[in-house]
PDB file of C-alpha atoms in Angstrom:
ATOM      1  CA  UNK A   1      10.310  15.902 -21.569  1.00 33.00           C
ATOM      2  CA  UNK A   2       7.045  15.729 -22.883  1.00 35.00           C
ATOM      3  CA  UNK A   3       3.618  14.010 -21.825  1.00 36.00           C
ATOM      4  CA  UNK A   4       4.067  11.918 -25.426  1.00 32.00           C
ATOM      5  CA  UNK A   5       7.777  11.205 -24.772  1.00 33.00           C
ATOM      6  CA  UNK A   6       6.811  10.124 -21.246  1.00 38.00           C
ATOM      7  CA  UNK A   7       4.169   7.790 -21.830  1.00 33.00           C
ATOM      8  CA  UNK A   8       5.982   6.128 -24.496  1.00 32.00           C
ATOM      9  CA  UNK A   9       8.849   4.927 -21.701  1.00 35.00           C
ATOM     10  CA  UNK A  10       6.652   4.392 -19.150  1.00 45.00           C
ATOM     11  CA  UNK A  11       8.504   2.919 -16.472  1.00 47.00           C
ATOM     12  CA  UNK A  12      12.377   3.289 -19.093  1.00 57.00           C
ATOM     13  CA  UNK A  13      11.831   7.121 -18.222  1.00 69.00           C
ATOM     14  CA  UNK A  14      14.205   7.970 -15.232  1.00 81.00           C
ATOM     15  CA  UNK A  15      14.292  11.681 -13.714  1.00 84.00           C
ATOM     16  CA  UNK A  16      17.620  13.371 -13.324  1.00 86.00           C
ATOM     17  CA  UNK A  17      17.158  13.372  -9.697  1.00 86.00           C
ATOM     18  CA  UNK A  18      16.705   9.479  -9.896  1.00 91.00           C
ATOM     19  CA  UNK A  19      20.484   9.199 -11.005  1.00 93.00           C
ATOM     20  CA  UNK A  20      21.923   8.961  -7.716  1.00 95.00           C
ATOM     21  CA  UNK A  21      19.559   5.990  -6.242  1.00 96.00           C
ATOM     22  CA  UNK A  22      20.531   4.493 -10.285  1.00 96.00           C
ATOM     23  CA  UNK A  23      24.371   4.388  -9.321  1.00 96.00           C
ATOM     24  CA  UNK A  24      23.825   3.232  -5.764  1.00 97.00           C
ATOM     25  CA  UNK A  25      21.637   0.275  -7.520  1.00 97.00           C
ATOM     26  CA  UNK A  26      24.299  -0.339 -10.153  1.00 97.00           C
ATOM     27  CA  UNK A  27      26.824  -0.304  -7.782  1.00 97.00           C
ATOM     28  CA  UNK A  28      25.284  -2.601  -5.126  1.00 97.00           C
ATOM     29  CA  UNK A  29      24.186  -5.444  -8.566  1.00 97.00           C
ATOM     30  CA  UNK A  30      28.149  -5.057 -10.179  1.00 97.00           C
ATOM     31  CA  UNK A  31      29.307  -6.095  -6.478  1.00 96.00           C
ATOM     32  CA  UNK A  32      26.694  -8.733  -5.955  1.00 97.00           C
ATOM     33  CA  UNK A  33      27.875 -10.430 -10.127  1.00 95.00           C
ATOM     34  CA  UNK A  34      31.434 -10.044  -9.060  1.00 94.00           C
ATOM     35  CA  UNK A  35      31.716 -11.275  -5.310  1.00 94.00           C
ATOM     36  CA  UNK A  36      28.504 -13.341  -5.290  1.00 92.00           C
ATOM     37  CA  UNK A  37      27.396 -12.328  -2.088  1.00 94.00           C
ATOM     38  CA  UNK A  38      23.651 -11.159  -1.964  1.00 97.00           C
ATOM     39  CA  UNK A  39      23.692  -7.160  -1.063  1.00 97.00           C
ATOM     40  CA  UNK A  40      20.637  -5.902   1.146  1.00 98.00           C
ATOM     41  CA  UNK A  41      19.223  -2.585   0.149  1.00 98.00           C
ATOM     42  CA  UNK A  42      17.379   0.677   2.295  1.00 98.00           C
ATOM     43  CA  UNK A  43      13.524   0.556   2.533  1.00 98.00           C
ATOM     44  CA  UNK A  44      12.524   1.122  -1.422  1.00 97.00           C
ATOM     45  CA  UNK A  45       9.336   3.158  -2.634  1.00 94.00           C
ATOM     46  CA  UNK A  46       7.085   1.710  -5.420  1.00 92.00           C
ATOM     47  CA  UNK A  47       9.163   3.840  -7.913  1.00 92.00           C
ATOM     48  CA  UNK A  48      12.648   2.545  -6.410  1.00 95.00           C
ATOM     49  CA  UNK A  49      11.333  -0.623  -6.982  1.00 96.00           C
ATOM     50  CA  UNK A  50      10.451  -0.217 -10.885  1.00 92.00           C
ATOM     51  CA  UNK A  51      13.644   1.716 -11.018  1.00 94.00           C
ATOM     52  CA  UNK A  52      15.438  -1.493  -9.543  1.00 96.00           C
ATOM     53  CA  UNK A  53      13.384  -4.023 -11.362  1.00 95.00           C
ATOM     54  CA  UNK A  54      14.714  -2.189 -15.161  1.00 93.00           C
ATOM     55  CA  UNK A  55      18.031  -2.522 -13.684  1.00 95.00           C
ATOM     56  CA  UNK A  56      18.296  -6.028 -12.707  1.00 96.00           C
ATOM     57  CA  UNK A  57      16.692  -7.126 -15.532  1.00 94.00           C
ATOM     58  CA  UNK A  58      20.183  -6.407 -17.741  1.00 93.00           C
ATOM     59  CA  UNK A  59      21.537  -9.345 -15.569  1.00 94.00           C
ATOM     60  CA  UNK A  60      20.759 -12.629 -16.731  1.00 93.00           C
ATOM     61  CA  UNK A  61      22.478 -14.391 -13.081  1.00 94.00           C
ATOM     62  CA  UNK A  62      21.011 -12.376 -10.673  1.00 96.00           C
ATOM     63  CA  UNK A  63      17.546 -11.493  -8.956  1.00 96.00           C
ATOM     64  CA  UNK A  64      16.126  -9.363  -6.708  1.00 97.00           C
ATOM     65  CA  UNK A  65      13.582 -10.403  -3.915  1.00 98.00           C
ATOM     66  CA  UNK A  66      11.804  -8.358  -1.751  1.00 98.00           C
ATOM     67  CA  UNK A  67       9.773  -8.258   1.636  1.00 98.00           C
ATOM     68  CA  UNK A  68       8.750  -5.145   4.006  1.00 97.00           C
ATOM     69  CA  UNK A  69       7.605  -7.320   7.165  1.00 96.00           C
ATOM     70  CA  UNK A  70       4.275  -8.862   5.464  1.00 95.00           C
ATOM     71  CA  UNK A  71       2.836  -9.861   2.036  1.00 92.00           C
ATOM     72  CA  UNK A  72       1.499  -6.540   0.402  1.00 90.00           C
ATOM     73  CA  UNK A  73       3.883  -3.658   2.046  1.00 94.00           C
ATOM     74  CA  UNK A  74       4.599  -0.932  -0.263  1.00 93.00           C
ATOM     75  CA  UNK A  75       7.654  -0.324   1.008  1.00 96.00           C
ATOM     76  CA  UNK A  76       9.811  -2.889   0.993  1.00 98.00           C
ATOM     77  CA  UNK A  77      13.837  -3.938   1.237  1.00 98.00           C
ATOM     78  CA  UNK A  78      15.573  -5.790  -1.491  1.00 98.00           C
ATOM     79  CA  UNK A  79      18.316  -8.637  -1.513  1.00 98.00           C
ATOM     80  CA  UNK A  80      20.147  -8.581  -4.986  1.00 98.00           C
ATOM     81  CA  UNK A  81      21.836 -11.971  -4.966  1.00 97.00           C
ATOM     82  CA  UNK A  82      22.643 -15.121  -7.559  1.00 95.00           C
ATOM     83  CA  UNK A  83      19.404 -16.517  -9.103  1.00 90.00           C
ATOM     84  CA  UNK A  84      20.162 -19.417  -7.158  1.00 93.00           C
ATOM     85  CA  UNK A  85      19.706 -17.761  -3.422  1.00 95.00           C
ATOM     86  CA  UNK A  86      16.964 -18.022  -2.156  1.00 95.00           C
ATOM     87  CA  UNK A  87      16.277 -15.687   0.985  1.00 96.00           C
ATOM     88  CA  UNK A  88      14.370 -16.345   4.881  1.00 96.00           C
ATOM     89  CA  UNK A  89      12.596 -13.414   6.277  1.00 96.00           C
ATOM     90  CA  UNK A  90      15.462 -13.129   8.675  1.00 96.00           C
ATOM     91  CA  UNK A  91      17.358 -12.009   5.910  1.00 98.00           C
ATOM     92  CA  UNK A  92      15.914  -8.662   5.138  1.00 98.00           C
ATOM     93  CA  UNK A  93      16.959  -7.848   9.260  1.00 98.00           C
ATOM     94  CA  UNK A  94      13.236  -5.855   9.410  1.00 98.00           C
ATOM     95  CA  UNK A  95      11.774  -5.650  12.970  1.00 97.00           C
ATOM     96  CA  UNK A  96       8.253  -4.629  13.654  1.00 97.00           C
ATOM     97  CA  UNK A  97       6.991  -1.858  16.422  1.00 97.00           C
ATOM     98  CA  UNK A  98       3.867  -1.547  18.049  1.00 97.00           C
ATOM     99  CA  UNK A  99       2.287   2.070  19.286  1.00 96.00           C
ATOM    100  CA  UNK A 100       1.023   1.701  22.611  1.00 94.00           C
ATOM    101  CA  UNK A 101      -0.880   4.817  23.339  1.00 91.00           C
ATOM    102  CA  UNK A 102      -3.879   6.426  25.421  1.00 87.00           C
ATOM    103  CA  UNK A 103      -6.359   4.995  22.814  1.00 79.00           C
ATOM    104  CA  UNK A 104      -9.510   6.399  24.930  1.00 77.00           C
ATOM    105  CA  UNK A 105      -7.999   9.800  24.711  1.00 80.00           C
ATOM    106  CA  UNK A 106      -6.088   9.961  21.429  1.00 78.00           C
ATOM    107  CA  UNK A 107      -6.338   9.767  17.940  1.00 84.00           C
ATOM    108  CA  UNK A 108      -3.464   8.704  16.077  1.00 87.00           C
ATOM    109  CA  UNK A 109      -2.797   9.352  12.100  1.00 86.00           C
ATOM    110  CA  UNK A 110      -0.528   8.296   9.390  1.00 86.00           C
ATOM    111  CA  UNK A 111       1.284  11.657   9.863  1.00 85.00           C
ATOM    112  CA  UNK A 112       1.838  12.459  13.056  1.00 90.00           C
ATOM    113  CA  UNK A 113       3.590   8.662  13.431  1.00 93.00           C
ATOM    114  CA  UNK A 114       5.709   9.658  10.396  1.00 91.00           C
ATOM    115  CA  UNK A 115       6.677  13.073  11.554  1.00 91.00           C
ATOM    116  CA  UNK A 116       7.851  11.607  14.588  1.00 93.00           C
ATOM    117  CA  UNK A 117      10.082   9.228  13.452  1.00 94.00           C
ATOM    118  CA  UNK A 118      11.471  11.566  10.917  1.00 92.00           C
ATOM    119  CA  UNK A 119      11.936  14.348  13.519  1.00 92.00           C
ATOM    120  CA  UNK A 120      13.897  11.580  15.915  1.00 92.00           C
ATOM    121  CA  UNK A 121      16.192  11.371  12.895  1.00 91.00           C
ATOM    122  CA  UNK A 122      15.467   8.013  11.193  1.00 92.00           C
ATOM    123  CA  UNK A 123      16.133   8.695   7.333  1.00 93.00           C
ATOM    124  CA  UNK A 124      13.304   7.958   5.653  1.00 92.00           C
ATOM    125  CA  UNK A 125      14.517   5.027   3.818  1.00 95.00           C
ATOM    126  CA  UNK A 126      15.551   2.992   7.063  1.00 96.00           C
ATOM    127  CA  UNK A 127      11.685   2.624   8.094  1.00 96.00           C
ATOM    128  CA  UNK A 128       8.825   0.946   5.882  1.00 97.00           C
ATOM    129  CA  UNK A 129       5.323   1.041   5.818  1.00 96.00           C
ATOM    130  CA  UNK A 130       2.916   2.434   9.100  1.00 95.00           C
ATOM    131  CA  UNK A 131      -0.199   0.290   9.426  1.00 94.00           C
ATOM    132  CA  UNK A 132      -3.505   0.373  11.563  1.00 93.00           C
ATOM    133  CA  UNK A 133      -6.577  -1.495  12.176  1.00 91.00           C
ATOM    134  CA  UNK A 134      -7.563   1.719  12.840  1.00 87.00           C
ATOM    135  CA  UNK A 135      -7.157   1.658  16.551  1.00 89.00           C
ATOM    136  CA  UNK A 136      -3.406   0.047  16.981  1.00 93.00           C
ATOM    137  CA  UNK A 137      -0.437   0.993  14.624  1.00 95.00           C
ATOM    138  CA  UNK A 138       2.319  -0.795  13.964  1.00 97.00           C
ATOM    139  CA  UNK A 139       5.634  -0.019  11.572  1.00 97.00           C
ATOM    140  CA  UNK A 140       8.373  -1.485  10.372  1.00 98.00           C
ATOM    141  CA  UNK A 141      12.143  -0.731  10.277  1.00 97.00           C
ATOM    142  CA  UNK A 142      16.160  -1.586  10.528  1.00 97.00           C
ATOM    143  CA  UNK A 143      16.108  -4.440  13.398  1.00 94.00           C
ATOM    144  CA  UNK A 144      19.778  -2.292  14.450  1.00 93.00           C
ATOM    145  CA  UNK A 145      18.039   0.561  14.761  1.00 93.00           C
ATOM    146  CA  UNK A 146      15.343  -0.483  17.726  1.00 89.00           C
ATOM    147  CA  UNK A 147      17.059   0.376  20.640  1.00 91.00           C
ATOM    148  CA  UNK A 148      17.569   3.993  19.431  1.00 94.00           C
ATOM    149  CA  UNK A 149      13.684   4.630  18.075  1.00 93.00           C
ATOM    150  CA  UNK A 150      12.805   3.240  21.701  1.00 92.00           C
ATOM    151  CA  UNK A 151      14.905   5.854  23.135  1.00 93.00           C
ATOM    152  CA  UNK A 152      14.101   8.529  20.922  1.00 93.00           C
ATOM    153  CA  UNK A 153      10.400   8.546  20.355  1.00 94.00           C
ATOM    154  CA  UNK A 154       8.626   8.810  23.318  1.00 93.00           C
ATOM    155  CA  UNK A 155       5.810  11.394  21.877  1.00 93.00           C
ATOM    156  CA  UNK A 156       3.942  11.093  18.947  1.00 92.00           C
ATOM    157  CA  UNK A 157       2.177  14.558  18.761  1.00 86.00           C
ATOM    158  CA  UNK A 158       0.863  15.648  22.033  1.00 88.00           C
ATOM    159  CA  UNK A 159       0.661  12.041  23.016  1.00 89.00           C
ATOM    160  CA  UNK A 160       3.468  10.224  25.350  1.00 92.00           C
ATOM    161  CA  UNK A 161       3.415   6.509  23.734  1.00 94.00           C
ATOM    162  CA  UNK A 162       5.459   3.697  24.401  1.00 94.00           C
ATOM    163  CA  UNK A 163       6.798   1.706  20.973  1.00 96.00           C
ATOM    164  CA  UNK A 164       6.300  -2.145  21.374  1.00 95.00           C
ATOM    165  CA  UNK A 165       8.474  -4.151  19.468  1.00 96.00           C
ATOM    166  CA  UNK A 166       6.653  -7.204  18.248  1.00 96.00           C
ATOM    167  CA  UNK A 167       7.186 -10.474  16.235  1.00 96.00           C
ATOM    168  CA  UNK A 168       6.527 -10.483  12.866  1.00 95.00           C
ATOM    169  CA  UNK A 169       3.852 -12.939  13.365  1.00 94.00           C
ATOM    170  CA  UNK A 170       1.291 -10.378  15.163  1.00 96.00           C
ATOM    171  CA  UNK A 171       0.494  -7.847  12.676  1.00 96.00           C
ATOM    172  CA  UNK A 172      -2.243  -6.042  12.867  1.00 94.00           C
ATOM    173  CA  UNK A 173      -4.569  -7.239   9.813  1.00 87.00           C
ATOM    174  CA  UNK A 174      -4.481  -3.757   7.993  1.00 86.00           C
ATOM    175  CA  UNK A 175      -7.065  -1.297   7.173  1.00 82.00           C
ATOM    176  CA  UNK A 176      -6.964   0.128   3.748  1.00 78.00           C
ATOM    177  CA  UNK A 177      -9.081   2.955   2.936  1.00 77.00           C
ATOM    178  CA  UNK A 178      -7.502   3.490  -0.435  1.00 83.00           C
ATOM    179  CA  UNK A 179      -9.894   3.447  -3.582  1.00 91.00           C
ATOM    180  CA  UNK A 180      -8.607   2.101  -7.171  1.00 94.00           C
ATOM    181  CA  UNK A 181      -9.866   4.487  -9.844  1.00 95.00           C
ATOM    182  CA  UNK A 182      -9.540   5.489 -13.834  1.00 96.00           C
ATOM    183  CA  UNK A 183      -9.169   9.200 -14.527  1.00 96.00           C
ATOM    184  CA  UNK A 184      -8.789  10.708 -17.162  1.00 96.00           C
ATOM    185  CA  UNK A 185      -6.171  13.889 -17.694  1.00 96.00           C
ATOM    186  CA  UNK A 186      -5.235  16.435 -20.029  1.00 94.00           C
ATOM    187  CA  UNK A 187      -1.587  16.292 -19.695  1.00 94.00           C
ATOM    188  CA  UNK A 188       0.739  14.262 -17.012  1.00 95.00           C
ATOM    189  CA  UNK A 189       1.791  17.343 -15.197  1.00 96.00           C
ATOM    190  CA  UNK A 190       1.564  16.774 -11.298  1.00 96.00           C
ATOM    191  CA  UNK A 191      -0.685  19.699 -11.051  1.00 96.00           C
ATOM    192  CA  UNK A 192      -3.461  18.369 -13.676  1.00 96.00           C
ATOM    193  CA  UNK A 193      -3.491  14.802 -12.024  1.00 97.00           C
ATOM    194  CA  UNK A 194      -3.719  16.663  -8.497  1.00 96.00           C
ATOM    195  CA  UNK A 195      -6.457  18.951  -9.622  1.00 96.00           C
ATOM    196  CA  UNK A 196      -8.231  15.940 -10.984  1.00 96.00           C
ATOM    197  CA  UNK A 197      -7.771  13.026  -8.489  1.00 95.00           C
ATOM    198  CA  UNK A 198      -8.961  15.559  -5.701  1.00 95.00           C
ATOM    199  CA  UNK A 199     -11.769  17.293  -7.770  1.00 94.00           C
ATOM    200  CA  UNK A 200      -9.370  20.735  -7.233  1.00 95.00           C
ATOM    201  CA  UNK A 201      -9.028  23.860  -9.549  1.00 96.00           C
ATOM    202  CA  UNK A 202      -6.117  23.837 -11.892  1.00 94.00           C
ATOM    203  CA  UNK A 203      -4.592  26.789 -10.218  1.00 96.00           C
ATOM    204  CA  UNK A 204      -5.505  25.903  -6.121  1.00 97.00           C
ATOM    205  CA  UNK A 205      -3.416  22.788  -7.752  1.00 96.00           C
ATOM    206  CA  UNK A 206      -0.316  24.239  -8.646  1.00 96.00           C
ATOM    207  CA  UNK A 207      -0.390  26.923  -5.367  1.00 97.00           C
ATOM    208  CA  UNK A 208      -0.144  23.855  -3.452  1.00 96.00           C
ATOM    209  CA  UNK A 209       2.984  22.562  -5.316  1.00 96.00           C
ATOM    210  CA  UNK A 210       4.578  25.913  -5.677  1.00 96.00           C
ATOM    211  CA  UNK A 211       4.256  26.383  -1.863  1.00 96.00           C
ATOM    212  CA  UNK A 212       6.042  22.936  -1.278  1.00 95.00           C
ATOM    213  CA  UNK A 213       2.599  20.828  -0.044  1.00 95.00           C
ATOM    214  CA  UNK A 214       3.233  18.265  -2.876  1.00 95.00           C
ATOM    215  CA  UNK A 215       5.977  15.613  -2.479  1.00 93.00           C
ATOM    216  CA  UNK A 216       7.007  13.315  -5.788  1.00 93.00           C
ATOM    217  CA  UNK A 217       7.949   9.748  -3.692  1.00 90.00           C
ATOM    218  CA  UNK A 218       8.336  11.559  -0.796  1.00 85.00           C
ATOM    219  CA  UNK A 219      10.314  14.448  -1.651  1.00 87.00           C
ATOM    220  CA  UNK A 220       9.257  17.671  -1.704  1.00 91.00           C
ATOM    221  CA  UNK A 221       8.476  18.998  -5.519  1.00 93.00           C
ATOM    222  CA  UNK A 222       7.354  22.583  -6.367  1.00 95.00           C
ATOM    223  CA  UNK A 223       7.981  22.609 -10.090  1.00 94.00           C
ATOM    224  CA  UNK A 224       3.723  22.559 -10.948  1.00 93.00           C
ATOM    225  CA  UNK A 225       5.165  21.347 -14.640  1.00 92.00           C
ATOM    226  CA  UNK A 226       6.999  18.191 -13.441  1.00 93.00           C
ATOM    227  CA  UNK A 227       5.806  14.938 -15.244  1.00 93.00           C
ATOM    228  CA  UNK A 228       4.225  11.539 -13.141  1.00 94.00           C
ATOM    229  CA  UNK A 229       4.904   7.978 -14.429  1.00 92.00           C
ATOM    230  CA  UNK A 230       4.031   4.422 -13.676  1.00 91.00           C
ATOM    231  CA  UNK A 231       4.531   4.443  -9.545  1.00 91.00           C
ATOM    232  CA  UNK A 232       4.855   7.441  -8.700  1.00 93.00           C
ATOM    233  CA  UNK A 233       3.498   8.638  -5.343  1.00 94.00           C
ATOM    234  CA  UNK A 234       2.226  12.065  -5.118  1.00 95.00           C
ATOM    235  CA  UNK A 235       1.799  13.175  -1.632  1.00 93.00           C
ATOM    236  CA  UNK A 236      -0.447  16.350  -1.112  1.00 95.00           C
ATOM    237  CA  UNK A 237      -0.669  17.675   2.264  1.00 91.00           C
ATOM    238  CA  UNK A 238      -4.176  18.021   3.745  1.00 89.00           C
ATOM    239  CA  UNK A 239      -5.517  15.642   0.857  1.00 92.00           C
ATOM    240  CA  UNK A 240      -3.832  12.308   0.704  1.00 89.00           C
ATOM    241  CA  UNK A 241      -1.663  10.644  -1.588  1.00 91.00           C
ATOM    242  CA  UNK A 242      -2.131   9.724  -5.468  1.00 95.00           C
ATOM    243  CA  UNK A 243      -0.589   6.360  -6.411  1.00 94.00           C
ATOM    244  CA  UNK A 244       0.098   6.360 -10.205  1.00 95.00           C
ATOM    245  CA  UNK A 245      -0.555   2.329 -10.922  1.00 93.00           C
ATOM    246  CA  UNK A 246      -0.818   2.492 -14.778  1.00 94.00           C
ATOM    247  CA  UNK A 247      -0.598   4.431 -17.569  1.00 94.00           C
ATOM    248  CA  UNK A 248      -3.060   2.988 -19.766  1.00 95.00           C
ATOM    249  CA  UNK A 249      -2.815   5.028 -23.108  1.00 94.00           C
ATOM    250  CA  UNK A 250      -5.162   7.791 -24.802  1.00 94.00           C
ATOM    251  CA  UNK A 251      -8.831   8.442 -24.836  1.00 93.00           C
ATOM    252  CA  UNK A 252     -10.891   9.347 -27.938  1.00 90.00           C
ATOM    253  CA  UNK A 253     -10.804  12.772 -26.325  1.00 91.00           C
ATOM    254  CA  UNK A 254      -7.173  12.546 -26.649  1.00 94.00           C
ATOM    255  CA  UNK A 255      -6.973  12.737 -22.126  1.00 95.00           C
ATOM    256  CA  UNK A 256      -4.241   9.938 -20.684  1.00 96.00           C
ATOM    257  CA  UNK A 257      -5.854   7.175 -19.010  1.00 96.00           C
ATOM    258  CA  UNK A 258      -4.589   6.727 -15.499  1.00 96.00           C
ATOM    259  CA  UNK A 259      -4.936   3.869 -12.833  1.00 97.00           C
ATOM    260  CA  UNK A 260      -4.458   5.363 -10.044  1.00 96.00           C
ATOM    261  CA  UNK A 261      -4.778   4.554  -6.315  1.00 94.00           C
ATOM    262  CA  UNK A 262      -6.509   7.272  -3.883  1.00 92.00           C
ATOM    263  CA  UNK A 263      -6.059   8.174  -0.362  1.00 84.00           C
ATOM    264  CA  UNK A 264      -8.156  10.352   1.047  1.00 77.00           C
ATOM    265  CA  UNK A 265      -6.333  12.256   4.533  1.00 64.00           C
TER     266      UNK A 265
END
C-alpha cells in the first residue's frame, strides 16, 4: 500500500490484521438485523471504533452507541441495536475502580497500572481507559470481572494497593497532559511520524520499532515500513503515545499534514 493509496481511503483503508475484529463486527451487526436484540461489544480503541462506525453505516436500521464510564473516554464499549433503542448507562455493564495506594511514598504511572492488570490476565479489551488527577487513579472495566481484579491485583509495581470499586458518579475530574499539534511528514510510515512527533532521528526511529518498543493500537509492530491512518495510536515505549486525529492532505512541499495528539511519558 502506498502513502498516496492510503490517504486517499483514509479511514475505508483496513489492515489485513484488522480482518478478524471486521468479521467479529459483521457478525455481532448480521445477528443484531436478524434477531433484533442489541449485541454489547469488548472495550474498542479509537481505530475499532472508525472500523465499526464504516461498518454500521451499510445498515440503514441499526446504530451503534457508545460509552466507556464518562463523556470523553477513548476507549469505549458499543451496543449495536435497532435505531429505535435507545440505551441507560447500565447497559454497557462498565464498573469503575479506584487505586488506593501509599500516595506519600509512591508514584503511580499510566504503565505500571496497565502492566498490572495485563499481567493478572485481563485481556486488554475487557478494561477501558486509566485516569488520574494526578494523585488518585481510577479505571474502568467488565462489572463481571470485579471480584477477580480485586483478587488478583494486589501490587501495582513495588507498591501493595488496594482497588476501590466506585460509582460511576465519583470520577476523578481527569488530567490531560496531551498536546494537539500539526506536523508535517515525508511519508506515513510509522517510523517518519515517530521520528517527527518526538523530534527523533530517522534511524533511532525505526531501531525502536524493529526492537518491538512501538505498538500500532496496542499491539506490538516492528515492520519500520508499516503505514498510520486516521486513529491510529502509536505507542512508543519511553516516549508516549502519537494519536493520529486527521489526515489533512498535502503541503506545498509535498509533506502529509497530520493532526495529531501527543503524549509525552
Amino acid at each position: 500500500m502506498t502513502d498516496k493509496e492510503n490517504v486517499s481511503l483514509k479511514s475505508g483503508y483496513f489492515r489485513p490484521e484488522e480482518k478478524p475484529f471486521i468479521d467479529k463486527m459483521s457478525d455481532l451487526l448480521l445477528r443484531t438485523q436478524s434477531m433484533y436484540i442489541p449485541q454489547l461489544t469488548d472495550f474498542l480503541n479509537l481505530r475499532e471504533q472508525l472500523i465499526l462506525n464504516n461498518l454500521v453505516n451499510k445498515y440503514d436500521d441499526l446504530y451503534v452507541h457508545y460509552f466507556g464510564g464518562f463523556e470523553g473516554a477513548e476507549r469505549v464499549r458499543g451496543i449495536i441495536a435497532p435505531d429505535y433503542f435507545v440505551p441507560k448507562e447500565s447497559d454497557f455493564k462498565i464498573s469503575m475502580f479506584e487505586v488506593r495506594y501509599p500516595e506519600k511514598f509512591a508514584n503511580l504511572h499510566h504503565g505500571q497500572i496497565l502492566g498490572s492488570l495485563t499481567g493478572s490476565g485481563v485481556e486488554r479489551d475487557h478494561f477501558g481507559d486509566i485516569i488520574t488527577d494526578g494523585e488518585r487513579w481510577q479505571f474502568f472495566v467488565f462489572d463481571q470481572m470485579g471480584d477477580f481484579i480485586t483478587e488478583q491485583v494486589t501490587k501495582i509495581g513495588p507498591y501493595k494497593v488496594h482497588l476501590i470499586q466506585e460509582d460511576l458518579k465519583k470520577l476523578l475530574l481527569p488530567k490531560d497532559d496531551s498536546q494537539d499539534e500539526v506536523i508535517n511528514v515525508h511519508s506515513l510510515r510509522i517510523d517518519t511520524v515517530i521520528a517527527t512527533a518526538y523530534n527523533l532521528s530517522r534511524q533511532t526511529a525505526k531501531t525502536h520499532v524493529e526492537h518491538g518498543n512501538v505498538q500500532i493500537n496496542w499491539v506490538v509492530n516492528k515492520n519500520a515500513s508499516s503505514f498510520v491512518t486516521i486513529n491510529d495510536t502509536l505507542s512508543v515505549r519511553g516516549y508516549g503515545r502519537v494519536r493520529i486525529n486527521d489526515i489533512m492532505g498535502k503541503s506545498k512541499g509535498n509533506k502529509y499534514i497530520l493532526f495529531v495528539n501527543i503524549i509525552n511519558k
